[in-house]
């Protein structure tokens, strides 16, 4: 996404089955490549992962 991905907006590179379409591609943003996922973040399904991401966005949003 040329201007960056706003919080709460689905990434344009995310496929219908929630995979990164540019995984392993040098065009993938550095922040994505540097993320170290862990079981607490991912949980057992995408519902848990989205709730985790939403909580992070809420906790770090500017006033
Ligand atoms: S890893 Fe980054 S580029 Fe790929 S889908 Fe997720 S946010 Fe988008």
Coordinates of N, CA, C and O in Angstrom, one line a residue, residues 11-58:
X11 N -5.0 -5.2 4.8 CA -3.9 -5.0 3.9 C -4.2 -5.5 2.5 O -4.8 -6.6 2.3
X12 N -3.8 -4.7 1.5 CA -4.1 -5.0 0.1 C -3.4 -6.3 -0.3 O -3.8 -6.9 -1.3
X13 N -2.4 -6.7 0.4 CA -1.6 -7.9 0.0 C -2.2 -9.2 0.7 O -1.7 -10.3 0.5
X14 N -3.2 -9.0 1.5 CA -3.7 -10.2 2.2 C -4.7 -10.9 1.3 O -5.6 -10.4 0.7
X15 N -4.5 -12.2 1.1 CA -5.3 -13.0 0.2 C -6.6 -13.4 0.9 O -6.8 -13.2 2.1
X16 N -7.5 -14.0 0.1 CA -8.8 -14.4 0.7 C -8.7 -15.4 1.8 O -9.6 -15.4 2.7
X17 N -7.6 -16.2 1.8 CA -7.5 -17.2 2.9 C -6.4 -16.7 3.9 O -5.8 -17.5 4.6
X18 N -6.3 -15.3 4.0 CA -5.5 -14.7 5.0 C -4.0 -15.0 5.0 O -3.4 -15.2 6.0
X19 N -3.5 -15.1 3.8 CA -2.1 -15.3 3.6 C -1.5 -14.1 3.0 O -2.2 -13.3 2.3
X20 N -0.2 -13.8 3.2 CA 0.5 -12.7 2.6 C 0.8 -13.0 1.1 O 1.6 -14.0 0.9
X21 N 0.4 -12.2 0.2 CA 0.6 -12.5 -1.2 C 2.0 -12.1 -1.6 O 2.5 -12.6 -2.7
X22 N 2.8 -11.4 -0.8 CA 4.1 -11.0 -1.1 C 5.1 -11.6 -0.1 O 6.2 -11.0 0.0
X23 N 4.8 -12.6 0.6 CA 5.7 -13.2 1.6 C 7.0 -13.7 0.9 O 6.9 -14.3 -0.1
X24 N 8.1 -13.3 1.4 CA 9.4 -13.6 0.8 C 9.8 -12.7 -0.3 O 10.9 -12.8 -0.8
X25 N 9.0 -11.8 -0.7 CA 9.3 -10.8 -1.7 C 9.9 -9.6 -1.1 O 9.5 -9.1 -0.1
X26 N 11.0 -9.1 -1.7 CA 11.7 -7.9 -1.1 C 10.8 -6.7 -1.0 O 11.1 -5.7 -0.3
X27 N 9.7 -6.7 -1.7 CA 8.7 -5.5 -1.6 C 7.9 -5.6 -0.3 O 7.2 -4.6 0.0
X28 N 8.0 -6.7 0.4 CA 7.2 -6.8 1.6 C 7.8 -5.8 2.6 O 9.0 -5.7 2.8
X29 N 6.9 -5.0 3.3 CA 7.4 -4.0 4.2 C 8.3 -4.6 5.3 O 8.1 -5.7 5.8
X30 N 9.4 -3.8 5.6 CA 10.3 -4.3 6.6 C 9.7 -4.6 8.0 O 10.0 -5.5 8.7
X31 N 8.6 -3.8 8.3 CA 8.0 -4.0 9.6 C 7.3 -5.4 9.6 O 7.3 -6.1 10.6
X32 N 6.8 -5.9 8.5 CA 6.2 -7.2 8.4 C 7.2 -8.3 8.6 O 7.0 -9.2 9.3
X33 N 8.4 -8.1 7.9 CA 9.4 -9.1 7.9 C 10.1 -9.2 9.3 O 10.5 -10.2 9.7
X34 N 10.0 -8.1 10.1 CA 10.7 -8.1 11.4 C 9.8 -8.6 12.5 O 10.2 -8.9 13.6
X35 N 8.5 -8.7 12.2 CA 7.6 -9.2 13.2 C 7.9 -10.6 13.6 O 8.0 -11.5 12.7
X36 N 8.0 -10.9 14.9 CA 8.3 -12.2 15.4 C 7.0 -12.8 16.0 O 6.7 -12.5 17.2
X37 N 6.2 -13.5 15.3 CA 5.0 -14.0 15.9 C 5.2 -15.1 17.0 O 6.3 -15.7 17.0
X38 N 4.3 -15.2 17.9 CA 4.4 -16.1 19.0 C 3.0 -16.7 19.3 O 2.0 -16.1 18.8
X39 N 2.9 -17.8 19.9 CA 1.7 -18.5 20.1 C 0.6 -17.6 20.8 O -0.6 -17.6 20.4
X40 N 1.0 -16.7 21.7 CA 0.0 -15.9 22.4 C -0.6 -14.9 21.4 O -1.7 -14.5 21.5
X41 N 0.2 -14.5 20.4 CA -0.3 -13.6 19.3 C -1.2 -14.3 18.4 O -2.3 -13.7 18.0
X42 N -0.8 -15.4 17.9 CA -1.6 -16.1 16.9 C -2.8 -16.9 17.4 O -3.8 -17.0 16.7
X43 N -2.7 -17.5 18.6 CA -3.8 -18.3 19.1 C -4.1 -19.5 18.2 O -3.2 -20.0 17.4
X44 N -5.3 -20.0 18.2 CA -5.7 -21.2 17.4 C -6.4 -20.8 16.1 O -6.5 -21.7 15.3
X45 N -6.7 -19.6 15.9 CA -7.4 -19.2 14.7 C -7.3 -17.7 14.4 O -6.8 -16.9 15.3
X46 N -7.8 -17.3 13.3 CA -7.7 -15.9 12.9 C -8.5 -15.0 13.8 O -8.2 -13.8 13.9
X47 N -9.6 -15.5 14.4 CA -10.4 -14.6 15.3 C -9.5 -14.2 16.5 O -9.5 -13.0 16.8
X48 N -8.8 -15.1 17.0 CA -7.9 -14.7 18.1 C -6.8 -13.7 17.7 O -6.6 -12.7 18.3
X49 N -6.2 -14.0 16.5 CA -5.1 -13.1 16.0 C -5.7 -11.7 15.7 O -5.0 -10.7 16.0
X50 N -6.9 -11.6 15.1 CA -7.4 -10.3 14.9 C -7.8 -9.5 16.1 O -7.6 -8.3 16.2
X51 N -8.2 -10.2 17.2 CA -8.5 -9.6 18.4 C -7.2 -9.1 19.1 O -7.2 -8.0 19.6
X52 N -6.1 -9.9 18.9 CA -4.8 -9.4 19.5 C -4.4 -8.2 18.8 O -3.9 -7.2 19.4
X53 N -4.4 -8.2 17.4 CA -4.0 -7.0 16.6 C -4.9 -5.8 17.0 O -4.3 -4.7 17.1
X54 N -6.2 -6.0 17.1 CA -7.0 -4.9 17.5 C -6.7 -4.3 18.8 O -6.6 -3.1 19.0
X55 N -6.4 -5.1 19.8 CA -6.0 -4.7 21.1 C -4.6 -3.9 21.0 O -4.5 -2.8 21.7
X56 N -3.7 -4.3 20.2 CA -2.4 -3.6 20.0 C -2.7 -2.2 19.4 O -2.1 -1.2 19.8
X57 N -3.6 -2.2 18.4 CA -3.8 -0.9 17.7 C -4.5 0.0 18.7 O -4.2 1.2 18.7
X58 N -5.4 -0.5 19.5 CA -6.1 0.4 20.5 C -5.1 0.9 21.5 O -5.1 2.1 21.9

